[in-house]
Coordinates of C-alpha atoms in Angstrom, one line a residue:
M1 CA 56.5 28.1 -30.7
A2 CA 57.5 29.0 -27.1
K3 CA 61.0 30.3 -26.6
A4 CA 63.3 27.9 -24.7
P5 CA 64.3 29.3 -21.2
V6 CA 67.8 30.5 -20.8
L7 CA 68.2 28.4 -17.6
T8 CA 66.7 25.0 -16.6
P9 CA 63.8 26.0 -14.3
R10 CA 64.6 25.6 -10.6
A11 CA 61.4 23.7 -9.9
E12 CA 62.2 21.2 -12.7
D13 CA 65.8 20.4 -11.8
F14 CA 67.5 22.5 -9.1
P15 CA 71.1 21.0 -9.5
R16 CA 70.9 21.5 -13.3
W17 CA 69.7 25.0 -12.8
Y18 CA 72.6 25.7 -10.5
Q19 CA 75.1 24.3 -13.1
D20 CA 73.5 26.3 -15.9
L21 CA 73.6 29.5 -13.9
I22 CA 77.3 29.1 -12.9
N23 CA 78.1 28.5 -16.6
K24 CA 76.0 31.2 -18.3
A25 CA 76.6 33.9 -15.7
E26 CA 80.3 33.2 -16.3
L27 CA 81.2 32.5 -12.7
A28 CA 83.4 29.4 -13.1
D29 CA 84.4 26.5 -15.2
N30 CA 85.5 23.0 -14.3
G31 CA 89.3 22.6 -14.0
P32 CA 91.4 20.1 -15.9
V33 CA 91.7 17.8 -12.8
R34 CA 88.5 16.3 -11.5
G35 CA 87.1 18.4 -8.6
T36 CA 89.1 21.6 -9.4
M37 CA 87.6 24.8 -10.8
V38 CA 88.7 27.8 -12.7
I39 CA 87.0 30.9 -11.2
R40 CA 86.2 33.4 -14.0
P41 CA 86.6 37.2 -13.6
Y42 CA 83.0 37.9 -12.7
G43 CA 82.9 35.1 -10.1
Y44 CA 86.3 36.1 -8.8
G45 CA 85.0 39.7 -8.6
L46 CA 82.3 38.5 -6.2
W47 CA 84.9 36.6 -4.1
E48 CA 87.2 39.7 -4.0
R49 CA 84.4 41.9 -2.7
M50 CA 83.6 39.2 0.0
Q51 CA 87.3 38.9 0.8
Q52 CA 87.8 42.7 1.2
D53 CA 84.9 43.2 3.5
M54 CA 85.7 40.1 5.6
D55 CA 89.3 41.0 5.9
A56 CA 88.4 44.4 7.3
R57 CA 86.1 42.8 9.9
I58 CA 88.7 40.2 10.9
K59 CA 91.4 42.9 11.3
G60 CA 88.9 44.8 13.4
T61 CA 89.2 42.1 16.1
G62 CA 92.9 42.7 16.4
T63 CA 93.8 39.7 14.2
Q64 CA 96.8 40.1 11.8
N65 CA 97.3 38.3 8.5
A66 CA 100.2 35.9 7.9
Y67 CA 101.0 33.0 5.6
F68 CA 101.9 29.4 6.2
P69 CA 103.3 26.8 3.8
L70 CA 101.0 24.8 1.5
L71 CA 103.1 21.6 2.1
I72 CA 102.9 20.1 5.6
P73 CA 105.0 17.2 6.9
Q74 CA 102.7 14.2 7.2
S75 CA 104.0 13.6 10.7
Y76 CA 102.5 16.9 11.9
L77 CA 99.0 15.6 11.3
T78 CA 99.5 12.4 13.2
R79 CA 100.2 14.3 16.5
E80 CA 96.5 15.0 17.0
A81 CA 94.8 11.6 16.6
E82 CA 91.2 12.8 16.1
H83 CA 92.3 15.5 13.7
V84 CA 94.2 13.1 11.4
E85 CA 91.4 10.5 11.5
G86 CA 88.9 13.2 10.5
F87 CA 90.9 14.4 7.5
A88 CA 92.5 11.1 6.4
P89 CA 90.0 10.3 3.6
E90 CA 90.4 13.8 2.1
L91 CA 94.2 14.1 2.1
A92 CA 96.4 14.6 -1.0
V93 CA 99.9 13.3 -0.2
V94 CA 103.1 14.2 -2.1
T95 CA 105.6 11.3 -2.1
H96 CA 108.0 12.4 -4.8
G97 CA 109.7 15.8 -5.5
G98 CA 112.6 16.7 -7.8
G99 CA 112.5 13.3 -9.4
K100 CA 113.2 11.5 -6.1
E101 CA 111.2 9.9 -3.4
L102 CA 110.8 12.1 -0.4
E103 CA 112.3 10.9 3.0
E104 CA 108.9 11.9 4.5
P105 CA 105.7 12.4 2.6
V106 CA 104.1 15.8 2.7
V107 CA 100.4 16.6 2.8
I108 CA 98.9 19.4 0.7
R109 CA 97.3 21.7 3.2
P110 CA 93.7 20.6 4.1
T111 CA 93.7 23.1 7.0
S112 CA 96.5 24.5 9.0
E113 CA 96.0 23.8 12.7
T114 CA 99.0 21.5 12.8
I115 CA 101.6 23.7 11.1
V116 CA 100.3 26.8 12.8
N117 CA 100.8 25.1 16.2
E118 CA 104.4 24.1 15.2
Y119 CA 105.1 27.8 15.0
F120 CA 102.9 29.0 17.8
S121 CA 104.9 26.8 20.1
K122 CA 108.0 28.8 19.1
W123 CA 106.4 32.2 19.2
V124 CA 104.5 31.9 22.5
Q125 CA 106.8 32.0 25.5
S126 CA 105.1 34.2 28.1
Y127 CA 101.6 35.5 29.0
R128 CA 102.8 38.8 27.4
D129 CA 102.7 37.0 24.0
L130 CA 98.9 36.3 24.4
P131 CA 96.5 36.5 22.8
L132 CA 98.1 35.6 19.5
L133 CA 95.6 36.3 16.7
I134 CA 96.5 35.1 13.2
N135 CA 94.6 34.8 9.9
Q136 CA 95.6 33.7 6.5
W137 CA 94.0 33.9 3.1
A138 CA 95.0 30.7 1.2
N139 CA 94.0 27.7 -0.9
V140 CA 93.5 24.3 0.6
V141 CA 93.0 20.8 -0.9
R142 CA 90.5 18.2 0.3
W143 CA 90.1 15.4 -2.2
E144 CA 86.4 15.5 -3.0
L145 CA 84.5 12.5 -4.3
R146 CA 81.3 14.3 -5.4
P147 CA 82.5 17.7 -6.6
R148 CA 80.2 20.6 -7.5
L149 CA 81.5 24.1 -8.5
F150 CA 82.0 26.4 -5.5
L151 CA 80.1 24.0 -3.1
R152 CA 82.5 21.1 -3.0
T153 CA 85.8 21.2 -4.9
S154 CA 89.1 19.5 -4.3
E155 CA 90.8 22.8 -4.1
F156 CA 89.1 26.0 -2.8
L157 CA 90.0 29.4 -1.5
W158 CA 89.3 30.5 2.1
Q159 CA 90.4 32.4 5.1
E160 CA 91.4 30.5 8.2
G161 CA 91.9 32.1 11.6
H162 CA 94.0 30.6 14.4
T163 CA 94.3 32.1 17.8
A164 CA 96.0 31.2 21.2
H165 CA 94.7 32.5 24.5
A166 CA 95.6 32.3 28.2
T167 CA 92.3 31.0 29.4
Y168 CA 89.4 28.8 28.2
E169 CA 87.0 31.7 28.7
E170 CA 89.0 34.1 26.5
A171 CA 89.1 31.4 23.7
R172 CA 85.4 30.6 24.0
D173 CA 84.4 34.3 23.9
F174 CA 86.7 35.0 20.9
A175 CA 85.3 32.0 18.9
A176 CA 81.8 33.3 19.6
R177 CA 82.8 36.8 18.6
I178 CA 84.0 35.6 15.2
H179 CA 80.9 33.5 14.8
R180 CA 78.5 36.3 15.6
D181 CA 80.2 39.7 14.9
V182 CA 82.4 38.7 11.9
Y183 CA 80.7 35.9 10.0
G184 CA 77.1 36.6 11.1
A185 CA 77.2 40.3 10.6
F186 CA 79.0 40.1 7.2
M187 CA 76.6 37.5 5.8
R188 CA 73.5 39.3 7.0
D189 CA 74.5 42.9 6.3
V190 CA 76.5 42.4 3.1
L191 CA 75.4 39.1 1.5
A192 CA 71.7 39.6 2.6
M193 CA 71.8 36.0 3.8
D194 CA 69.4 34.5 6.3
F195 CA 70.8 31.8 8.5
V196 CA 70.6 30.1 11.9
L197 CA 73.5 30.6 14.4
G198 CA 74.0 27.4 16.3
R199 CA 76.2 24.8 17.9
K200 CA 77.3 21.5 16.1
T201 CA 76.6 18.2 17.9
A202 CA 79.5 16.1 19.0
Q203 CA 79.0 13.9 15.9
E204 CA 79.2 16.9 13.5
R205 CA 81.9 19.1 15.2
F206 CA 85.3 19.7 13.6
A207 CA 87.9 17.0 14.1
G208 CA 90.0 17.9 17.1
A209 CA 87.6 20.6 18.5
I210 CA 85.7 20.7 21.7
N211 CA 83.0 22.9 20.2
T212 CA 82.0 24.0 16.8
L213 CA 79.8 27.0 16.1
T214 CA 78.1 27.2 12.7
L215 CA 76.0 29.3 10.4
E216 CA 73.4 27.3 8.5
G217 CA 71.5 28.8 5.6
M218 CA 68.4 27.4 3.7
M219 CA 68.9 27.3 -0.1
G220 CA 66.2 27.8 -2.7
D221 CA 65.4 24.1 -2.7
G222 CA 65.0 23.8 1.0
K223 CA 68.3 22.1 1.7
A224 CA 70.8 23.4 4.2
L225 CA 74.3 24.7 3.5
Q226 CA 77.0 25.3 6.1
L227 CA 78.2 28.9 5.5
G228 CA 81.0 29.2 8.0
T229 CA 82.3 27.7 11.2
S230 CA 84.2 28.8 14.3
H231 CA 85.9 26.2 16.5
E232 CA 87.0 26.0 20.1
L233 CA 90.0 23.7 20.0
G234 CA 90.5 23.6 23.8
Q235 CA 94.0 22.4 24.6
N236 CA 94.1 19.4 22.2
F237 CA 96.6 20.9 19.7
A238 CA 98.5 22.7 22.5
K239 CA 99.1 19.3 24.2
A240 CA 100.2 17.7 20.9
F241 CA 102.6 20.5 20.0
H242 CA 103.6 21.7 23.5
T243 CA 102.2 25.2 22.9
Q244 CA 102.6 26.7 26.3
Y245 CA 103.4 29.9 28.1
L246 CA 104.9 31.2 31.4
S247 CA 102.0 32.6 33.4
K248 CA 102.1 35.7 35.7
E249 CA 102.5 33.3 38.6
G250 CA 105.6 31.7 37.0
K251 CA 103.9 28.4 35.9
Q252 CA 104.1 26.8 32.5
E253 CA 100.5 26.6 31.2
L254 CA 99.1 25.3 28.0
V255 CA 97.3 27.8 25.7
W256 CA 93.6 27.6 24.8
Q257 CA 92.9 27.9 21.1
T258 CA 90.4 28.7 18.4
S259 CA 90.3 28.2 14.6
W260 CA 87.6 29.5 12.2
G261 CA 87.1 29.6 8.4
S262 CA 84.9 30.7 5.5
T263 CA 85.4 29.7 1.9
T264 CA 84.5 30.3 -1.8
R265 CA 81.4 28.2 -0.9
M266 CA 79.8 31.5 -0.1
V267 CA 79.7 32.2 -3.8
G268 CA 77.7 29.0 -4.3
A269 CA 75.5 29.9 -1.4
L270 CA 74.8 33.3 -3.0
V271 CA 73.6 31.6 -6.1
M272 CA 71.4 29.1 -4.4
M273 CA 69.9 31.4 -1.8
H274 CA 69.2 34.4 -4.0
G275 CA 69.1 33.1 -7.6
D276 CA 65.9 32.7 -9.6
D277 CA 64.9 31.3 -13.0
S278 CA 66.4 34.4 -14.7
G279 CA 69.8 34.0 -13.1
L280 CA 71.7 35.4 -10.2
R281 CA 70.5 38.2 -7.9
V282 CA 73.5 40.0 -6.3
P283 CA 73.0 42.0 -3.1
P284 CA 73.7 45.6 -3.9
R285 CA 76.2 46.0 -1.0
L286 CA 78.2 43.2 -2.5
A287 CA 77.8 43.8 -6.2
P288 CA 81.0 44.7 -8.1
V289 CA 78.6 46.4 -10.5
Q290 CA 75.5 47.9 -8.8
V291 CA 74.1 49.6 -11.9
V292 CA 74.7 49.0 -15.6
V293 CA 73.8 51.8 -18.0
L294 CA 72.9 50.4 -21.4
A295 CA 72.7 52.2 -24.7
V296 CA 69.7 50.7 -26.6
K297 CA 71.0 51.9 -30.0
G298 CA 74.3 53.3 -31.4
D299 CA 72.9 56.8 -31.7
D300 CA 75.6 59.4 -31.0
A301 CA 73.4 61.3 -28.7
V302 CA 72.4 58.2 -26.8
L303 CA 76.0 57.1 -26.4
A304 CA 77.0 60.5 -25.1
K305 CA 74.1 60.4 -22.6
V306 CA 74.8 56.9 -21.2
R307 CA 78.4 57.9 -20.6
E308 CA 77.3 61.1 -18.9
I309 CA 74.9 59.1 -16.7
G310 CA 77.7 56.7 -15.8
D311 CA 79.9 59.6 -14.7
R312 CA 77.1 61.1 -12.6
L313 CA 76.3 57.9 -10.9
K314 CA 80.0 57.2 -10.2
A315 CA 80.3 60.7 -8.6
A316 CA 77.3 59.8 -6.4
G317 CA 79.2 56.7 -5.1
V318 CA 77.5 54.1 -7.2
R319 CA 79.6 51.2 -8.6
V320 CA 78.5 51.6 -12.3
Q321 CA 79.4 50.2 -15.7
V322 CA 78.4 51.7 -19.0
D323 CA 77.4 49.2 -21.7
D324 CA 77.8 50.9 -25.0
R325 CA 78.5 47.7 -27.1
T326 CA 75.8 48.5 -29.6
D327 CA 77.3 46.1 -32.1
T328 CA 75.8 43.4 -29.8
P329 CA 72.0 43.2 -29.9
F330 CA 70.4 45.0 -26.9
G331 CA 68.2 42.0 -25.9
R332 CA 71.2 39.8 -25.6
R333 CA 73.1 42.3 -23.5
A334 CA 70.1 42.8 -21.2
V335 CA 69.7 39.0 -20.7
D336 CA 73.4 38.7 -19.9
W337 CA 73.3 41.4 -17.2
E338 CA 70.1 39.8 -15.8
L339 CA 71.9 36.4 -15.6
K340 CA 74.8 38.1 -13.8
G341 CA 72.4 39.5 -11.3
V342 CA 73.4 43.2 -11.5
P343 CA 70.8 44.9 -9.2
V344 CA 69.7 47.7 -11.6
R345 CA 69.8 48.4 -15.3
V346 CA 69.3 51.9 -16.7
E347 CA 68.3 51.6 -20.3
V348 CA 68.5 54.6 -22.7
G349 CA 67.3 54.8 -26.3
P350 CA 66.5 57.6 -28.7
R351 CA 62.8 57.8 -27.6
D352 CA 63.9 57.9 -23.9
L353 CA 66.3 60.7 -24.7
E354 CA 63.5 62.8 -26.3
N355 CA 61.4 62.4 -23.1
G356 CA 64.3 63.1 -20.7
T357 CA 63.8 59.7 -19.1
A358 CA 65.5 56.3 -18.8
M359 CA 64.0 52.9 -18.3
L360 CA 64.8 51.6 -14.8
A361 CA 64.9 47.8 -14.6
R362 CA 65.2 46.4 -11.1
R363 CA 66.6 42.8 -10.8
I364 CA 65.3 42.3 -7.2
L365 CA 61.5 42.5 -7.0
D366 CA 58.9 41.8 -4.4
K367 CA 56.1 39.4 -5.1
H368 CA 53.7 42.2 -6.0
S369 CA 55.9 43.8 -8.6
E370 CA 55.1 43.3 -12.3
G371 CA 57.9 43.4 -14.8
G372 CA 60.2 45.6 -12.7
K373 CA 60.6 48.3 -15.3
E374 CA 59.5 52.0 -15.1
P375 CA 60.5 55.2 -16.8
V376 CA 62.5 57.6 -14.5
A377 CA 63.7 61.2 -15.1
I378 CA 67.4 61.0 -16.0
D379 CA 68.1 64.0 -13.8
S380 CA 66.7 62.1 -10.7
L381 CA 68.8 59.0 -11.2
A382 CA 71.8 60.0 -9.1
A383 CA 69.6 60.9 -6.1
L384 CA 67.2 58.0 -6.5
L385 CA 69.5 55.0 -7.1
P386 CA 71.3 54.8 -3.7
T387 CA 67.8 54.5 -2.1
V388 CA 66.7 51.9 -4.6
L389 CA 69.8 49.8 -3.9
E390 CA 69.3 49.9 -0.1
E391 CA 65.6 48.9 -0.5
D392 CA 66.6 45.9 -2.7
Q393 CA 69.4 44.9 -0.2
Q394 CA 66.8 44.6 2.5
L395 CA 64.3 42.9 0.2
L396 CA 66.7 40.1 -0.5
L397 CA 67.2 39.4 3.2
D398 CA 63.5 39.5 3.9
Q399 CA 62.8 37.0 1.1
A400 CA 65.4 34.6 2.3
R401 CA 64.2 34.8 5.9
E402 CA 60.5 34.4 4.8
R403 CA 61.5 31.2 2.9
R404 CA 63.3 29.7 5.9
E405 CA 60.5 30.6 8.4
S406 CA 57.7 29.4 6.2
R407 CA 59.5 26.1 5.4
T408 CA 60.6 25.2 8.9
S409 CA 58.3 22.9 11.0
D410 CA 58.3 22.3 14.7
V411 CA 58.0 18.5 15.3
T412 CA 58.1 16.1 18.1
T413 CA 59.0 12.8 16.4
I414 CA 61.6 11.5 14.0
D415 CA 59.0 10.5 11.5
Q416 CA 57.6 14.0 11.5
A417 CA 61.1 15.4 11.0
L418 CA 61.7 13.1 8.0
E419 CA 58.4 14.1 6.5
A420 CA 59.3 17.8 6.8
T421 CA 62.7 17.4 5.2
S422 CA 61.3 15.2 2.4
A423 CA 58.8 18.0 1.6
G424 CA 61.7 20.4 1.0
G425 CA 62.0 22.1 4.4
W426 CA 63.7 22.0 7.8
A427 CA 62.5 20.6 11.0
R428 CA 63.1 21.7 14.6
I429 CA 62.9 18.9 17.2
P430 CA 63.8 18.9 20.9
W431 CA 67.3 17.5 21.4
A432 CA 66.1 15.7 24.5
T433 CA 63.7 13.8 22.3
L434 CA 66.1 13.1 19.5
G435 CA 69.5 12.7 21.1
P436 CA 72.5 10.9 19.5
E437 CA 70.5 7.8 18.8
G438 CA 67.9 9.7 16.9
E439 CA 70.6 11.6 15.1
A440 CA 72.0 8.3 13.9
K441 CA 68.5 7.3 12.7
L442 CA 68.1 10.5 10.7
A443 CA 71.5 9.9 9.1
E444 CA 70.2 6.6 7.7
H445 CA 67.8 8.7 5.6
S446 CA 70.5 11.3 4.5
V447 CA 69.2 13.8 7.0
S448 CA 71.5 15.5 9.5
V449 CA 71.4 17.7 12.6
R450 CA 72.7 21.0 11.2
C451 CA 73.0 22.6 14.6
L452 CA 71.6 22.9 18.1
V453 CA 69.9 26.1 19.2
A454 CA 68.4 27.2 22.5
A455 CA 64.6 27.3 22.8
D456 CA 64.7 31.1 22.1
G457 CA 66.9 30.6 19.0
A458 CA 70.1 31.7 20.7
V459 CA 73.3 29.6 20.6
P460 CA 73.3 27.2 23.5
D461 CA 76.1 26.9 26.0
A462 CA 76.5 23.1 25.7
D463 CA 75.0 20.1 23.9
E464 CA 73.1 19.0 27.0
T465 CA 71.6 22.4 27.9
P466 CA 68.0 21.9 28.8
G467 CA 65.6 23.1 26.1
N468 CA 68.0 22.7 23.3
V469 CA 66.4 22.2 19.9
A470 CA 68.0 20.3 17.0
V471 CA 67.6 21.9 13.5
V472 CA 67.5 19.0 11.0
A473 CA 67.6 19.1 7.2
R474 CA 68.9 17.5 4.1
A475 CA 72.2 19.2 3.3
Y476 CA 74.7 20.0 0.6

């Protein structure tokens, strides 16, 4: 009788596979309130690594961290009409506190443009106060009707940046810098994620923004997922909150603003972009544990050797964990580490010890690899593994890019676009052919314009730039 798979096969039921993996890799559990989640230590370890790298990149732009309250007066949101209209269906509103009805209801933070501007208007007086560059790491609440762990939850963790500038050009360029040099570079170089950098259509842009820049990634089932966004807010919030400054010429001028954010959704994207039927595959540069050294049996000499190997690898700069829990069967431990996507396992048993070798098991394989296991001299591990990890980092990125490119079709009609997305891929169609009317027709079939790109794949200057191409897909 065939052994039942640990996970539901992706080809059989991708959503079920995703839920299985989140559970069995011990990334998260559903919270007690519908739409919330409990992030387990291994899942939070991935988020912490993301957070640390992103934080350094954000600070590299001159941005400083701050913190703003979770509770926002409801009246703040009503000052920018488009903003409140865009978020109204998702708001969680507090009407009572301390056993009494509040004089004014307060909203649990869905995003912080309004409360940030309340304080920017106090902090910005002169051109000397600009640019003002602020970021915060926080949680937000957006009441989600169709929750899915990490992808769509009523409460999630994120960073949100908010900036004020003297000119439109400065704000535009800063939003583009975050989009390209912070989010794009981090996701490509650390998460090994392939994506399209583009511009949202007017229909899809952030409520209250004049432009939204996005990163769109193709998941394993061919659907798109928005990975991060950077918004040009123009002067919309500055007008609503009177955020202005005295210019060098002695005139009162409104500031120009940006906001930008990325969330714990990146953990879900990591699963869906890189995972396979055996579990998660974590990019080595991200992995909290890059190499796990496993003792096959509880032999004293074996246990001593795996601990020695762990020390050597740690000294070589590898993030390593020694698994000497020989009271748990080896096969179960190996499967657990495979589920968690640790890039490399080094397995040592009595026979290996006699030969002076260890079994090297690579989690990230190219399509020509068979089994992914090979014996390696123990003395060569410290020199070999850093190279192996970098090779596997690049391999993950190459595989994600190959998937997107091979499953993206250039089309000229709406029917062809629908056919491509129904087949589990993306379509590229000239925006001049599609336009807002075509975008509405696609939406009737649950297909959306994920972004606009220039003909050469760059981010276009404006929606109506000649030669713009719409990237369309079914999306999460």
